[in-house]
mmCIF file of C-alpha atoms in Angstrom:
data_model
loop_
_atom_site.group_PDB
_atom_site.id
_atom_site.type_symbol
_atom_site.label_atom_id
_atom_site.label_comp_id
_atom_site.label_asym_id
_atom_site.label_seq_id
_atom_site.Cartn_x
_atom_site.Cartn_y
_atom_site.Cartn_z
ATOM 1 C CA MET A 1272 10.536 21.256 16.921
ATOM 2 C CA THR A 1273 8.415 19.372 19.335
ATOM 3 C CA SER A 1274 5.100 18.226 18.108
ATOM 4 C CA SER A 1275 2.989 18.241 21.200
ATOM 5 C CA GLY A 1276 2.728 21.953 21.895
ATOM 6 C CA LEU A 1277 0.021 23.123 19.516
ATOM 7 C CA PRO A 1278 -3.522 23.136 20.806
ATOM 8 C CA ALA A 1279 -5.914 20.904 18.924
ATOM 9 C CA GLU A 1280 -8.240 23.827 18.327
ATOM 10 C CA GLU A 1281 -5.857 25.015 15.634
ATOM 11 C CA ALA A 1282 -6.597 21.927 13.544
ATOM 12 C CA THR A 1283 -9.058 23.145 10.967
ATOM 13 C CA GLY A 1284 -9.650 20.195 8.725
ATOM 14 C CA GLU A 1285 -9.936 16.491 9.292
ATOM 15 C CA LEU A 1286 -7.632 14.609 11.593
ATOM 16 C CA TYR A 1287 -5.739 11.552 10.450
ATOM 17 C CA LEU A 1288 -5.077 9.250 13.393
ATOM 18 C CA TYR A 1289 -2.051 7.108 14.074
ATOM 19 C CA GLY A 1290 -2.285 5.902 17.620
ATOM 20 C CA ILE A 1291 -2.978 6.447 21.291
ATOM 21 C CA LEU A 1292 -0.511 6.813 24.120
ATOM 22 C CA ARG A 1293 -0.267 8.137 27.639
ATOM 23 C CA ALA A 1294 -0.478 11.864 28.052
ATOM 24 C CA GLY A 1295 2.543 13.930 28.902
ATOM 25 C CA GLN A 1296 4.981 12.496 26.392
ATOM 26 C CA GLU A 1297 6.905 14.110 23.576
ATOM 27 C CA LEU A 1298 6.950 12.616 20.123
ATOM 28 C CA PRO A 1299 10.334 11.864 18.584
ATOM 29 C CA GLU A 1300 11.779 14.585 16.428
ATOM 30 C CA GLY A 1301 11.538 14.504 12.668
ATOM 31 C CA LEU A 1302 8.474 12.321 12.227
ATOM 32 C CA VAL A 1303 6.960 12.479 8.776
ATOM 33 C CA GLY A 1304 3.379 11.373 8.517
ATOM 34 C CA VAL A 1305 0.824 10.751 5.813
ATOM 35 C CA ALA A 1306 0.484 13.244 2.974
ATOM 36 C CA ALA A 1307 3.827 14.745 4.047
ATOM 37 C CA THR A 1308 2.313 16.135 7.243
ATOM 38 C CA VAL A 1309 3.940 16.388 10.642
ATOM 39 C CA PRO A 1310 2.237 14.313 13.314
ATOM 40 C CA ARG A 1311 1.459 15.871 16.664
ATOM 41 C CA THR A 1312 -0.422 14.965 19.799
ATOM 42 C CA THR A 1313 -3.452 16.241 21.604
ATOM 43 C CA GLU A 1314 -4.257 15.312 25.152
ATOM 44 C CA HIS A 1315 -7.430 14.385 26.922
ATOM 45 C CA GLY A 1316 -7.050 13.434 30.548
ATOM 46 C CA ASP A 1317 -4.493 10.693 30.946
ATOM 47 C CA LEU A 1318 -4.384 9.884 27.244
ATOM 48 C CA ALA A 1319 -3.043 11.453 24.087
ATOM 49 C CA VAL A 1320 -3.772 10.881 20.426
ATOM 50 C CA ILE A 1321 -1.164 11.111 17.683
ATOM 51 C CA PHE A 1322 -2.663 12.745 14.632
ATOM 52 C CA SER A 1323 -1.970 14.799 11.540
ATOM 53 C CA ASP A 1324 -4.016 17.621 10.182
ATOM 54 C CA LEU A 1325 -5.246 16.757 6.745
ATOM 55 C CA ALA A 1326 -5.648 19.832 4.591
ATOM 56 C CA GLU A 1327 -8.929 20.029 2.732
ATOM 57 C CA GLY A 1328 -8.689 18.067 -0.454
ATOM 58 C CA ALA A 1329 -5.395 16.560 0.596
ATOM 59 C CA ASP A 1330 -4.225 13.754 -1.617
ATOM 60 C CA PHE A 1331 -4.393 10.999 0.893
ATOM 61 C CA GLY A 1332 -4.332 7.275 0.408
ATOM 62 C CA THR A 1333 -1.160 6.535 -1.486
ATOM 63 C CA PRO A 1334 1.063 3.573 -0.736
ATOM 64 C CA ALA A 1335 3.535 6.077 0.703
ATOM 65 C CA ASP A 1336 0.898 6.946 3.285
ATOM 66 C CA LEU A 1337 0.697 3.320 4.317
ATOM 67 C CA VAL A 1338 4.432 3.226 4.853
ATOM 68 C CA ALA A 1339 4.372 6.574 6.670
ATOM 69 C CA HIS A 1340 1.645 5.355 8.998
ATOM 70 C CA SER A 1341 3.702 2.413 10.142
ATOM 71 C CA ALA A 1342 6.936 4.391 10.200
ATOM 72 C CA VAL A 1343 5.415 6.919 12.592
ATOM 73 C CA LEU A 1344 4.082 4.181 14.852
ATOM 74 C CA ASP A 1345 7.281 2.162 14.834
ATOM 75 C CA GLU A 1346 9.369 5.212 15.685
ATOM 76 C CA VAL A 1347 7.087 6.222 18.504
ATOM 77 C CA ALA A 1348 7.050 2.651 19.765
ATOM 78 C CA GLU A 1349 10.813 2.705 20.145
ATOM 79 C CA ALA A 1350 10.423 5.381 22.774
ATOM 80 C CA THR A 1351 7.160 4.554 24.474
ATOM 81 C CA THR A 1352 4.100 2.332 24.539
ATOM 82 C CA VAL A 1353 1.583 3.177 21.815
ATOM 83 C CA LEU A 1354 -1.670 1.613 20.659
ATOM 84 C CA PRO A 1355 -1.761 1.585 16.862
ATOM 85 C CA ILE A 1356 -4.965 2.742 15.252
ATOM 86 C CA ARG A 1357 -5.979 1.079 12.027
ATOM 87 C CA PHE A 1358 -4.599 2.649 8.877
ATOM 88 C CA GLY A 1359 -6.957 5.013 7.169
ATOM 89 C CA THR A 1360 -8.759 6.354 10.220
ATOM 90 C CA VAL A 1361 -9.839 9.934 9.770
ATOM 91 C CA VAL A 1362 -12.101 11.850 12.130
ATOM 92 C CA PRO A 1363 -13.898 14.989 11.017
ATOM 93 C CA SER A 1364 -13.104 17.111 14.037
ATOM 94 C CA THR A 1365 -11.384 17.276 17.368
ATOM 95 C CA GLU A 1366 -14.658 16.713 19.173
ATOM 96 C CA ASP A 1367 -14.614 13.181 17.856
ATOM 97 C CA LEU A 1368 -11.400 12.536 19.711
ATOM 98 C CA SER A 1369 -12.931 12.705 23.155
ATOM 99 C CA GLU A 1370 -16.365 11.502 22.124
ATOM 100 C CA GLN A 1371 -15.344 8.557 19.975
ATOM 101 C CA VAL A 1372 -11.676 7.761 19.941
ATOM 102 C CA LEU A 1373 -11.073 8.076 23.665
ATOM 103 C CA ARG A 1374 -14.517 6.979 24.694
ATOM 104 C CA ASP A 1375 -13.219 4.194 26.938
ATOM 105 C CA PRO A 1376 -10.215 5.685 28.714
ATOM 106 C CA GLU A 1377 -10.014 2.922 31.323
ATOM 107 C CA GLY A 1378 -9.911 0.272 28.645
ATOM 108 C CA LEU A 1379 -7.274 2.131 26.684
ATOM 109 C CA LEU A 1380 -5.142 2.701 29.757
ATOM 110 C CA ALA A 1381 -5.472 -0.982 30.595
ATOM 111 C CA SER A 1382 -4.262 -1.885 27.104
ATOM 112 C CA LEU A 1383 -1.352 0.509 27.424
ATOM 113 C CA GLN A 1384 -0.526 -1.027 30.769
ATOM 114 C CA ARG A 1385 -0.648 -4.512 29.311
ATOM 115 C CA LEU A 1386 1.777 -3.503 26.567
ATOM 116 C CA GLU A 1387 4.052 -1.506 28.833
ATOM 117 C CA GLY A 1388 7.703 -2.193 28.363
ATOM 118 C CA ALA A 1389 7.182 -4.504 25.414
ATOM 119 C CA THR A 1390 7.836 -4.389 21.701
ATOM 120 C CA GLN A 1391 6.590 -6.423 18.766
ATOM 121 C CA TYR A 1392 8.510 -8.437 16.218
ATOM 122 C CA THR A 1393 6.995 -10.079 13.156
ATOM 123 C CA LEU A 1394 8.630 -13.229 11.862
ATOM 124 C CA ARG A 1395 8.037 -14.946 8.579
ATOM 125 C CA ALA A 1396 9.708 -18.215 7.642
ATOM 126 C CA ARG A 1397 9.442 -19.714 4.175
ATOM 127 C CA TYR A 1398 10.885 -22.835 2.610
ATOM 128 C CA GLU A 1399 13.634 -22.363 0.079
ATOM 129 C CA GLN A 1400 12.101 -24.110 -2.883
ATOM 130 C CA ASP A 1401 15.309 -24.920 -4.669
ATOM 131 C CA VAL A 1402 16.425 -26.790 -1.565
ATOM 132 C CA LEU A 1403 13.092 -28.350 -0.648
ATOM 133 C CA LEU A 1404 11.949 -29.454 -4.072
ATOM 134 C CA PRO A 1405 14.937 -31.723 -4.689
ATOM 135 C CA GLU A 1406 14.572 -33.012 -1.138
ATOM 136 C CA ILE A 1407 10.907 -33.777 -1.678
ATOM 137 C CA LEU A 1408 11.650 -35.548 -4.934
ATOM 138 C CA ARG A 1409 14.419 -37.582 -3.325
ATOM 139 C CA GLU A 1410 12.096 -38.743 -0.575
ATOM 140 C CA ASP A 1411 9.230 -39.794 -2.791
ATOM 141 C CA PRO A 1412 10.026 -42.044 -5.749
ATOM 142 C CA GLU A 1413 6.566 -41.593 -7.177
ATOM 143 C CA LEU A 1414 7.025 -37.820 -7.334
ATOM 144 C CA ALA A 1415 10.494 -38.293 -8.790
ATOM 145 C CA ARG A 1416 8.996 -40.537 -11.447
ATOM 146 C CA LEU A 1417 6.387 -37.909 -12.308
ATOM 147 C CA GLN A 1418 9.096 -35.304 -12.569
ATOM 148 C CA GLN A 1419 10.972 -37.477 -15.024
ATOM 149 C CA GLU A 1420 7.801 -37.827 -17.063
ATOM 150 C CA ILE A 1421 7.200 -34.123 -17.387
ATOM 151 C CA ALA A 1422 10.820 -33.215 -18.171
ATOM 152 C CA GLY A 1423 11.080 -31.605 -21.575
ATOM 153 C CA THR A 1424 7.332 -31.605 -22.145
ATOM 154 C CA SER A 1425 4.856 -28.809 -22.463
ATOM 155 C CA GLU A 1426 2.101 -28.190 -19.956
ATOM 156 C CA ASP A 1427 -0.500 -29.397 -22.448
ATOM 157 C CA GLU A 1428 1.357 -32.618 -23.059
ATOM 158 C CA THR A 1429 1.637 -33.639 -19.414
ATOM 159 C CA ARG A 1430 -1.096 -31.710 -17.654
ATOM 160 C CA HIS A 1431 -2.339 -34.623 -15.560
ATOM 161 C CA GLN A 1432 1.107 -35.647 -14.431
ATOM 162 C CA ARG A 1433 1.940 -32.080 -13.544
ATOM 163 C CA ILE A 1434 -1.173 -31.706 -11.457
ATOM 164 C CA ALA A 1435 -0.398 -34.951 -9.669
ATOM 165 C CA LEU A 1436 3.177 -33.868 -9.077
ATOM 166 C CA GLY A 1437 2.111 -30.464 -7.795
ATOM 167 C CA GLU A 1438 -0.455 -31.997 -5.473
ATOM 168 C CA GLY A 1439 2.208 -34.300 -4.103
ATOM 169 C CA ILE A 1440 4.585 -31.412 -3.552
ATOM 170 C CA VAL A 1441 1.966 -29.373 -1.729
ATOM 171 C CA ALA A 1442 1.177 -32.407 0.415
ATOM 172 C CA ALA A 1443 4.864 -32.755 1.207
ATOM 173 C CA PHE A 1444 5.035 -29.110 2.292
ATOM 174 C CA ASP A 1445 1.915 -29.603 4.377
ATOM 175 C CA ALA A 1446 3.435 -32.598 6.125
ATOM 176 C CA ARG A 1447 6.588 -30.708 6.998
ATOM 177 C CA ARG A 1448 5.017 -27.447 7.996
ATOM 178 C CA GLU A 1449 3.532 -28.327 11.353
ATOM 179 C CA PRO A 1450 6.621 -29.858 12.966
ATOM 180 C CA ASP A 1451 8.871 -27.197 11.435
ATOM 181 C CA ALA A 1452 6.585 -24.380 12.535
ATOM 182 C CA GLU A 1453 6.384 -25.907 15.988
ATOM 183 C CA ALA A 1454 10.172 -26.095 16.225
ATOM 184 C CA LEU A 1455 10.448 -22.420 15.311
ATOM 185 C CA ARG A 1456 7.687 -21.453 17.702
ATOM 186 C CA ALA A 1457 9.351 -23.384 20.510
ATOM 187 C CA ALA A 1458 12.524 -21.369 19.941
ATOM 188 C CA LEU A 1459 10.578 -18.106 20.279
ATOM 189 C CA GLU A 1460 8.201 -18.918 23.118
ATOM 190 C CA PRO A 1461 10.630 -18.746 26.048
ATOM 191 C CA LEU A 1462 11.281 -15.050 25.374
ATOM 192 C CA ALA A 1463 7.765 -14.102 24.325
ATOM 193 C CA ARG A 1464 5.305 -12.260 26.493
ATOM 194 C CA ASP A 1465 2.647 -13.069 23.912
ATOM 195 C CA LEU A 1466 2.363 -14.534 20.425
ATOM 196 C CA ALA A 1467 -0.147 -14.137 17.614
ATOM 197 C CA GLN A 1468 0.195 -16.671 14.841
ATOM 198 C CA HIS A 1469 -0.917 -15.766 11.338
ATOM 199 C CA ASP A 1470 -2.516 -18.039 8.771
ATOM 200 C CA VAL A 1471 0.020 -19.142 6.188
ATOM 201 C CA GLY A 1472 -0.314 -17.446 2.841
ATOM 202 C CA SER A 1473 1.183 -19.974 0.482
ATOM 203 C CA ALA A 1474 2.204 -23.595 0.341
ATOM 204 C CA ASP A 1475 5.868 -22.841 0.910
ATOM 205 C CA ASP A 1476 5.265 -20.725 3.986
ATOM 206 C CA VAL A 1477 6.398 -22.270 7.245
ATOM 207 C CA LEU A 1478 5.293 -19.761 9.844
ATOM 208 C CA GLY A 1479 4.058 -16.216 10.153
ATOM 209 C CA ILE A 1480 3.867 -14.948 13.690
ATOM 210 C CA ALA A 1481 3.855 -11.746 15.689
ATOM 211 C CA VAL A 1482 5.718 -11.882 18.987
ATOM 212 C CA LEU A 1483 5.458 -9.484 21.903
ATOM 213 C CA VAL A 1484 8.788 -9.265 23.673
ATOM 214 C CA ALA A 1485 9.805 -7.380 26.785
ATOM 215 C CA ARG A 1486 12.260 -4.662 25.847
ATOM 216 C CA GLU A 1487 14.907 -6.096 28.147
ATOM 217 C CA ASP A 1488 14.612 -9.422 26.320
ATOM 218 C CA ALA A 1489 14.817 -7.915 22.837
ATOM 219 C CA GLU A 1490 18.499 -8.610 22.278
ATOM 220 C CA ARG A 1491 18.234 -12.201 23.418
ATOM 221 C CA PHE A 1492 15.125 -12.667 21.340
ATOM 222 C CA GLU A 1493 16.884 -11.415 18.219
ATOM 223 C CA ALA A 1494 19.769 -13.757 18.967
ATOM 224 C CA ALA A 1495 17.352 -16.665 19.365
ATOM 225 C CA VAL A 1496 15.806 -15.895 15.995
ATOM 226 C CA GLU A 1497 19.237 -15.708 14.415
ATOM 227 C CA GLU A 1498 20.139 -19.076 15.921
ATOM 228 C CA ALA A 1499 16.908 -20.614 14.676
ATOM 229 C CA ALA A 1500 17.509 -19.178 11.208
ATOM 230 C CA GLU A 1501 20.959 -20.707 11.163
ATOM 231 C CA ARG A 1502 19.642 -24.072 12.378
ATOM 232 C CA HIS A 1503 17.092 -24.187 9.614
ATOM 233 C CA HIS A 1504 19.379 -22.924 6.900
ATOM 234 C CA PRO A 1505 19.298 -23.694 3.986
ATOM 235 C CA GLN A 1506 15.877 -25.294 4.067
ATOM 236 C CA MET A 1507 14.210 -22.123 5.309
ATOM 237 C CA ARG A 1508 14.566 -18.409 4.893
ATOM 238 C CA VAL A 1509 13.656 -16.414 7.974
ATOM 239 C CA ARG A 1510 12.683 -12.755 7.883
ATOM 240 C CA LEU A 1511 12.338 -10.704 11.063
ATOM 241 C CA LEU A 1512 10.703 -7.302 11.256
ATOM 242 C CA GLY A 1513 10.965 -5.163 14.341
ATOM 243 C CA PRO A 1514 11.167 -3.733 16.866
ATOM 244 C CA GLN A 1515 7.816 -2.340 15.856
ATOM 245 C CA ALA A 1516 4.592 -1.040 17.324
ATOM 246 C CA PRO A 1517 2.284 -3.721 18.797
ATOM 247 C CA TYR A 1518 -0.078 -4.024 15.820
ATOM 248 C CA ASP A 1519 -1.102 -7.573 16.633
ATOM 249 C CA PHE A 1520 -1.617 -7.115 20.350
ATOM 250 C CA VAL A 1521 -4.118 -4.321 20.554
ATOM 251 C CA GLU A 1522 -7.630 -5.373 21.449
ATOM 252 C CA GLY A 1523 -9.801 -5.164 18.398
ATOM 253 C CA SER A 1524 -7.153 -6.280 15.932
ATOM 254 C CA ARG A 1525 -7.195 -9.747 14.459
ATOM 255 C CA MET B 1074 23.414 -29.362 -7.419
ATOM 256 C CA THR B 1075 25.883 -26.641 -8.206
ATOM 257 C CA SER B 1076 23.774 -23.564 -8.522
ATOM 258 C CA THR B 1077 22.904 -22.859 -4.961
ATOM 259 C CA ALA B 1078 24.886 -19.659 -4.731
ATOM 260 C CA VAL B 1079 21.808 -17.480 -4.836
ATOM 261 C CA THR B 1080 19.894 -19.231 -2.128
ATOM 262 C CA GLN B 1081 22.806 -20.260 0.026
ATOM 263 C CA GLN B 1082 23.966 -16.715 0.441
ATOM 264 C CA ARG B 1083 23.398 -15.204 3.814
ATOM 265 C CA PRO B 1084 20.786 -12.490 3.859
ATOM 266 C CA ARG B 1085 21.729 -8.847 4.334
ATOM 267 C CA GLY B 1086 23.339 -8.040 7.620
ATOM 268 C CA GLY B 1087 25.658 -10.984 7.713
ATOM 269 C CA GLY B 1088 23.322 -13.178 9.711
ATOM 270 C CA TYR B 1089 21.010 -15.972 8.716
ATOM 271 C CA ALA B 1090 17.842 -14.078 9.570
ATOM 272 C CA ASP B 1091 16.857 -11.414 7.109
ATOM 273 C CA ARG B 1092 16.502 -8.097 8.982
ATOM 274 C CA PRO B 1093 15.248 -5.458 6.589
ATOM 275 C CA SER B 1094 16.282 -2.016 7.778
ATOM 276 C CA SER B 1095 13.006 -0.488 6.795
ATOM 277 C CA SER B 1096 9.924 -2.461 6.046
ATOM 278 C CA SER B 1097 9.123 -2.885 2.409
ATOM 279 C CA LEU B 1098 5.683 -1.918 1.283
ATOM 280 C CA ALA B 1099 4.796 -5.558 0.905
ATOM 281 C CA ASP B 1100 5.649 -6.156 4.544
ATOM 282 C CA VAL B 1101 3.639 -3.174 5.655
ATOM 283 C CA VAL B 1102 0.591 -4.204 3.697
ATOM 284 C CA GLU B 1103 0.654 -7.627 5.275
ATOM 285 C CA ILE B 1104 1.292 -6.430 8.767
ATOM 286 C CA ILE B 1105 -0.753 -3.338 9.310
ATOM 287 C CA LEU B 1106 -3.606 -3.158 6.883
ATOM 288 C CA ASP B 1107 -6.038 -4.997 9.123
ATOM 289 C CA LYS B 1108 -4.427 -4.373 12.483
ATOM 290 C CA GLY B 1109 -4.921 -1.853 15.193
ATOM 291 C CA LEU B 1110 -7.770 -0.203 17.008
ATOM 292 C CA VAL B 1111 -10.882 0.300 14.958
ATOM 293 C CA ILE B 1112 -12.662 3.548 15.671
ATOM 294 C CA ASP B 1113 -16.215 2.754 14.639
ATOM 295 C CA ALA B 1114 -17.324 4.249 11.370
ATOM 296 C CA PHE B 1115 -14.196 6.303 10.874
ATOM 297 C CA VAL B 1116 -11.993 4.027 8.894
ATOM 298 C CA ARG B 1117 -11.632 5.448 5.449
ATOM 299 C CA VAL B 1118 -10.168 2.563 3.531
ATOM 300 C CA SER B 1119 -8.918 4.530 0.654
ATOM 301 C CA LEU B 1120 -5.643 3.386 -0.745
ATOM 302 C CA VAL B 1121 -5.984 5.315 -3.934
ATOM 303 C CA GLY B 1122 -7.351 3.366 -6.856
ATOM 304 C CA ILE B 1123 -7.059 0.018 -5.157
ATOM 305 C CA GLU B 1124 -9.747 -1.978 -3.504
ATOM 306 C CA ILE B 1125 -8.814 -3.097 -0.040
ATOM 307 C CA LEU B 1126 -9.409 -6.752 0.549
ATOM 308 C CA THR B 1127 -9.639 -8.523 3.797
ATOM 309 C CA ILE B 1128 -6.591 -10.490 4.639
ATOM 310 C CA ASP B 1129 -8.620 -13.682 4.800
ATOM 311 C CA ALA B 1130 -6.853 -14.242 1.525
ATOM 312 C CA ARG B 1131 -4.068 -15.675 3.633
ATOM 313 C CA ILE B 1132 -5.987 -18.898 3.882
ATOM 314 C CA VAL B 1133 -4.261 -21.257 1.526
ATOM 315 C CA ILE B 1134 -6.456 -22.694 -1.149
ATOM 316 C CA ALA B 1135 -4.118 -24.674 -3.289
ATOM 317 C CA SER B 1136 -5.474 -24.771 -6.769
ATOM 318 C CA VAL B 1137 -4.611 -26.408 -10.026
ATOM 319 C CA ASP B 1138 -2.600 -23.328 -10.866
ATOM 320 C CA THR B 1139 -0.504 -23.884 -7.744
ATOM 321 C CA TYR B 1140 0.150 -27.505 -8.671
ATOM 322 C CA LEU B 1141 1.167 -26.636 -12.204
ATOM 323 C CA ARG B 1142 3.570 -24.000 -10.944
ATOM 324 C CA PHE B 1143 5.254 -26.368 -8.519
ATOM 325 C CA ALA B 1144 5.500 -29.003 -11.208
ATOM 326 C CA GLU B 1145 7.089 -26.549 -13.583
ATOM 327 C CA ALA B 1146 9.490 -25.508 -10.842
ATOM 328 C CA THR B 1147 10.799 -29.057 -10.664
ATOM 329 C CA ASN B 1148 11.141 -29.027 -14.415
ATOM 330 C CA ARG B 1149 13.274 -25.906 -14.176
ATOM 331 C CA LEU B 1150 15.400 -27.458 -11.471
ATOM 332 C CA ASP B 1151 16.139 -30.321 -13.785
ATOM 333 C CA LEU B 1152 17.284 -27.908 -16.465
ATOM 334 C CA GLU B 1153 19.387 -26.091 -13.910
ATOM 335 C CA GLN B 1154 21.163 -29.246 -12.970
ATOM 336 C CA LYS B 1155 22.042 -29.693 -16.601
ATOM 337 C CA GLY B 1156 23.449 -26.170 -16.676
ATOM 338 C CA GLY B 1157 20.248 -24.582 -17.843
ATOM 339 C CA LYS B 1158 18.465 -21.418 -16.871
ATOM 340 C CA ASP B 1159 19.160 -18.913 -14.192
ATOM 341 C CA LEU B 1160 18.057 -20.031 -10.774
ATOM 342 C CA THR B 1161 16.469 -16.681 -10.082
ATOM 343 C CA GLU B 1162 13.856 -17.619 -12.649
ATOM 344 C CA VAL B 1163 12.921 -20.623 -10.605
ATOM 345 C CA MET B 1164 12.726 -18.519 -7.499
ATOM 346 C CA GLY B 1165 10.710 -15.848 -9.236
ATOM 347 C CA GLU B 1166 8.268 -18.275 -10.704
ATOM 348 C CA THR B 1167 7.770 -20.252 -7.596
ATOM 349 C CA GLN B 1168 7.788 -17.481 -5.040
ATOM 350 C CA GLU B 1169 4.304 -16.301 -5.798
ATOM 351 C CA GLN B 1170 2.778 -19.679 -5.169
ATOM 352 C CA GLY B 1171 -0.463 -20.365 -3.492
ATOM 353 C CA ALA B 1172 -2.980 -19.046 -5.943
ATOM 354 C CA LYS B 1173 -5.951 -18.452 -3.756
ATOM 355 C CA GLY B 1174 -8.630 -18.089 -6.305
ATOM 356 C CA LYS B 1175 -9.952 -14.663 -7.123
ATOM 357 C CA VAL B 1176 -9.345 -13.169 -3.742
ATOM 358 C CA GLY B 1177 -5.774 -14.320 -3.474
ATOM 359 C CA GLY B 1178 -4.970 -13.212 -6.967
ATOM 360 C CA ALA B 1179 -6.396 -9.833 -6.153
ATOM 361 C CA VAL B 1180 -4.315 -9.556 -2.999
ATOM 362 C CA LYS B 1181 -1.272 -10.280 -5.051
ATOM 363 C CA GLY B 1182 -2.555 -7.662 -7.458
ATOM 364 C CA VAL B 1183 -2.796 -5.174 -4.619
ATOM 365 C CA LYS B 1184 0.743 -5.864 -3.566
ATOM 366 C CA ASN B 1185 2.089 -5.631 -7.093
ATOM 367 C CA ALA B 1186 0.103 -2.509 -7.784
ATOM 368 C CA LEU B 1187 1.469 -0.941 -4.659
ATOM 369 C CA THR B 1188 5.048 -1.766 -5.416
ATOM 370 C CA PRO B 1189 5.650 -0.668 -8.962
ATOM 371 C CA ASP B 1190 8.716 1.350 -8.101
ATOM 372 C CA ASP B 1191 9.652 -0.426 -4.967
ATOM 373 C CA GLU B 1192 12.942 -2.221 -4.776
ATOM 374 C CA GLY B 1193 10.978 -4.532 -2.627
ATOM 375 C CA ASP B 1194 12.328 -7.797 -1.492
ATOM 376 C CA GLU B 1195 13.982 -10.571 -3.463
ATOM 377 C CA GLU B 1196 10.639 -12.035 -4.400
ATOM 378 C CA GLU B 1197 9.500 -8.922 -6.155
ATOM 379 C CA GLU B 1198 12.786 -8.630 -8.004
ATOM 380 C CA ALA B 1199 12.812 -12.247 -8.998
ATOM 381 C CA ALA B 1200 9.209 -12.118 -10.083
ATOM 382 C CA GLN B 1201 9.954 -9.097 -12.213
ATOM 383 C CA LYS B 1202 12.955 -10.825 -13.732
ATOM 384 C CA GLU B 1203 10.851 -13.806 -14.531
ATOM 385 C CA LYS B 1204 8.255 -11.647 -16.242
ATOM 386 C CA VAL B 1205 10.904 -9.909 -18.294
ATOM 387 C CA GLU B 1206 12.381 -13.245 -19.311
ATOM 388 C CA ALA B 1207 8.984 -14.587 -20.221
ATOM 389 C CA SER B 1208 8.113 -11.575 -22.323
ATOM 390 C CA SER B 1209 11.407 -11.615 -24.156
ATOM 391 C CA SER B 1210 11.378 -15.305 -24.944
#
């Protein structure tokens, strides 16, 4: 079953939106969207919107919907360029599609053009604590001494020493992070059309980054990530998501 | 150190980079919740029963809680070297580092609330193991 044949006028309730792409394209078969709906497209001029009909009173908003939203976008992105719309976007009627969603067709087409032929990967590198902590202690006798002091004690007994030790460990992570993150970034940059670095979420994070890669470079990019992961093993664990839709490279996303 | 089997293992797929075949919910929350085109006034942020927080929580605010956790992690390592507890406990305890004050704790809460049944990634499993161990000790 193709999902682009039904006219939008048949949509009776609200429309849940996934993304925007060029008109005249078929969606992949077998997509499952939010609230167990089947996504389809509706076209306006040179653009098309991927959407699902939400039945009135549909139970929408579960974690499964979040996963479905990204699954739809990632599958579509394998086949063609798509601009992801933010999760949770629901418009009351089809009129809103032309009046609001597709209000700036030139801008949207320009974004699609900019992302043409590219795919996104998201990389996250974290320190392996059971490798780094001994390393940090080896390198800093003061921290090693504090660790000896707290061994076999309760938190109440050695609270001050523990805080000092923890501060020292966080400082050690901080000192390593920039050169390590830079080394990883340098391995990715040659094959990247664009990069969007994320703020780190915790002290043992090294790098979180979204990378836009030309499709023809995807294999080499994945190989470069694998090489970098091997180089930094066992100090770091590297996780690579993708190919995925260009969430980080749409104008209007952070 | 003898007990590095857990962390020295290669990730799934045989390579050094972990390539999950389908994104875990935790990944999806991080990646997509605040990304993509915003259609003015039409974003219904309604993950059921859970308040959506801005992902500014990613800013690291190391707190006393963070320091205590790292310190305890070194304590556990010491025990491990003496043939002590399971290394996954150390991983579980220290994976959720970076307490970020109220906001960060709530983000973690969002993630944990969203992944009650999720196999999730190693962190979730290890964190769960650690909780079970803690409650049974």
